[in-house]
PDB file of C-alpha atoms in Angstrom:
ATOM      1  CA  UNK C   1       0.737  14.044 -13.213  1.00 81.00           C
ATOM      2  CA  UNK C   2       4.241  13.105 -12.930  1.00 84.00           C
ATOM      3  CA  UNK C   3       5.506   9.604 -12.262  1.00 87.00           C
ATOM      4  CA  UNK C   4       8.762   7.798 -11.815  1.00 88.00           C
ATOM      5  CA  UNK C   5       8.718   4.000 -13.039  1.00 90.00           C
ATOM      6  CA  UNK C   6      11.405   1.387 -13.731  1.00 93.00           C
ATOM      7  CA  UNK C   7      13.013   1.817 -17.448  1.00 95.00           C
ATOM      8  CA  UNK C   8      12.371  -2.010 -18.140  1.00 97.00           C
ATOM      9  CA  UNK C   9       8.579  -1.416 -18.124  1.00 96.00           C
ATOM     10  CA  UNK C  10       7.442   1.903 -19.466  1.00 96.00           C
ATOM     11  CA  UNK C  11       9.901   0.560 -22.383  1.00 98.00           C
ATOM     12  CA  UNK C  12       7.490  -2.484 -22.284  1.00 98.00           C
ATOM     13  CA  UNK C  13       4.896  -0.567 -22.186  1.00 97.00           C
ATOM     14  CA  UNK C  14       5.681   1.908 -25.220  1.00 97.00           C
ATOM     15  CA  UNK C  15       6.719  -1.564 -27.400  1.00 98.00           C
ATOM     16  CA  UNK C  16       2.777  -3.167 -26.685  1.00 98.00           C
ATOM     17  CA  UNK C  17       1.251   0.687 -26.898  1.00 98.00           C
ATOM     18  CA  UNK C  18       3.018   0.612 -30.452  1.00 97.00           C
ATOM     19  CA  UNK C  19       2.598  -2.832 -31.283  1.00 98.00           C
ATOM     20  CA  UNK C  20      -1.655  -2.601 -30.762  1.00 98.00           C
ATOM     21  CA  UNK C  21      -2.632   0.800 -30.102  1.00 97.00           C
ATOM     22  CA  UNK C  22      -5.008   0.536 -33.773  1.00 96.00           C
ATOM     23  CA  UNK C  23      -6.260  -2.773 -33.188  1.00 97.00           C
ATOM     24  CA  UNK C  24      -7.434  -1.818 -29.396  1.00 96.00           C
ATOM     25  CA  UNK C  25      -8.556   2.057 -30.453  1.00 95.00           C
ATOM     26  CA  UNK C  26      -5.753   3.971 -28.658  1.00 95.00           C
ATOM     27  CA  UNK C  27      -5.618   7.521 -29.574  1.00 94.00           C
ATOM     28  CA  UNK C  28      -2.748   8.546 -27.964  1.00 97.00           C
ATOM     29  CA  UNK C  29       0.122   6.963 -25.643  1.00 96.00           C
ATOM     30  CA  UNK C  30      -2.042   9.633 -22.569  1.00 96.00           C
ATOM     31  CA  UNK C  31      -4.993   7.230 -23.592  1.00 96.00           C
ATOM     32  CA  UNK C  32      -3.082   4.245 -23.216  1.00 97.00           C
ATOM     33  CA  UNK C  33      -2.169   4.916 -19.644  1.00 97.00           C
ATOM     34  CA  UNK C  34      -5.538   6.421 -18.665  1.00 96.00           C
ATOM     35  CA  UNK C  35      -7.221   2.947 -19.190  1.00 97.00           C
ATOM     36  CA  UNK C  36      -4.477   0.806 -17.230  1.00 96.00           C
ATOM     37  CA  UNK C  37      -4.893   3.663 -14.738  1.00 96.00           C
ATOM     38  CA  UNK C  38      -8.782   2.545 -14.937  1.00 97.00           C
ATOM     39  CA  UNK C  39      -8.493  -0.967 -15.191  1.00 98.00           C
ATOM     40  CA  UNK C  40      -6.231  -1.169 -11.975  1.00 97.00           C
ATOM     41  CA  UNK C  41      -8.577   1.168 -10.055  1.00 97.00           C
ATOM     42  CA  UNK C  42     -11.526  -1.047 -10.830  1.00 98.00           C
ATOM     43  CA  UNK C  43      -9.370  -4.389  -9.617  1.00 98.00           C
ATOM     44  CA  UNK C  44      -8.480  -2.472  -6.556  1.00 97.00           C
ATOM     45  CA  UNK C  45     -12.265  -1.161  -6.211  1.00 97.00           C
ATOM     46  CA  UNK C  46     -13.577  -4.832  -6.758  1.00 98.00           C
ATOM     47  CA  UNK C  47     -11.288  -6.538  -4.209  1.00 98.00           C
ATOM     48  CA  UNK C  48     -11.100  -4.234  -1.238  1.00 97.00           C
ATOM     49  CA  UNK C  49     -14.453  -1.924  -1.673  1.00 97.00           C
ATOM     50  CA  UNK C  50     -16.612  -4.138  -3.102  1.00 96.00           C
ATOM     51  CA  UNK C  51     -16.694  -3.030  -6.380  1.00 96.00           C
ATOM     52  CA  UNK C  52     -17.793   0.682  -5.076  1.00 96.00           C
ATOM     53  CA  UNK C  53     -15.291   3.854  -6.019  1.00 96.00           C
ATOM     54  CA  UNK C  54     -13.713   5.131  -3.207  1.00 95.00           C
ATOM     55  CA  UNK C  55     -14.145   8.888  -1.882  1.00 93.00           C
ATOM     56  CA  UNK C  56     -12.389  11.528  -4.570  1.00 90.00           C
ATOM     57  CA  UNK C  57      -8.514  12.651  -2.572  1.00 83.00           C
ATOM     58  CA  UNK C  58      -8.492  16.090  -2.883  1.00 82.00           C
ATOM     59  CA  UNK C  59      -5.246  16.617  -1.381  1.00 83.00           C
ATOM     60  CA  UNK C  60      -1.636  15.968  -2.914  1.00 82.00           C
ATOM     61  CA  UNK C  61      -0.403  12.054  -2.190  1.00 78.00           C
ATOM     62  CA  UNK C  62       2.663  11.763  -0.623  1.00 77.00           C
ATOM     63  CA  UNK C  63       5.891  10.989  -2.268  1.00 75.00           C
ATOM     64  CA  UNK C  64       7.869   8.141  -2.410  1.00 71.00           C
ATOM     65  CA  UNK C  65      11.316   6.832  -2.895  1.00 67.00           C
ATOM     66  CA  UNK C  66      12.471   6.366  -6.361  1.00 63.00           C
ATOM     67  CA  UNK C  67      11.652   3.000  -7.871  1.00 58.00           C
ATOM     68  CA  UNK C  68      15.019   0.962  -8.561  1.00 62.00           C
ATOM     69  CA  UNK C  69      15.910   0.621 -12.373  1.00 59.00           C
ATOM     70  CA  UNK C  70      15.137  -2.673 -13.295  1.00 51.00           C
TER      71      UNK C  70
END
């Protein structure tokens, strides 16, 4: 998976991934992302499916325009 984001927050990102990854059992930066992947799923889930997971998307999502650098 390949993903374009603004500069300001992956290097936000990286700094709090750095700053805890020991104290909140990160393995690796891959981990790190997997569970905000997770915990924004479930919020999404939770306020628009009523908490259920949605069907799997087999298919390849659309692209988008490039995020502005912020």
């Amino acid at each position: 998976m390949t993903v374009s984001i603004p500069t300001a927050l992956r290097n936000r990102a990286r700094a709090a991934y750095k700053a805890t990854s020991y104290a909140e059992g990160d393995n690796t930066w891959a981990h790190f992302i997997a569970k905000a992947i997770e915990a924004e799923t479930r919020r999404r889930e939770a306020e628009h499916n009523q908490g259920e997971m949605y069907p799997e998307w087999g298919e390849k999502l659309p692209g988008g325009r490039r995020l502005k650098e912020s």
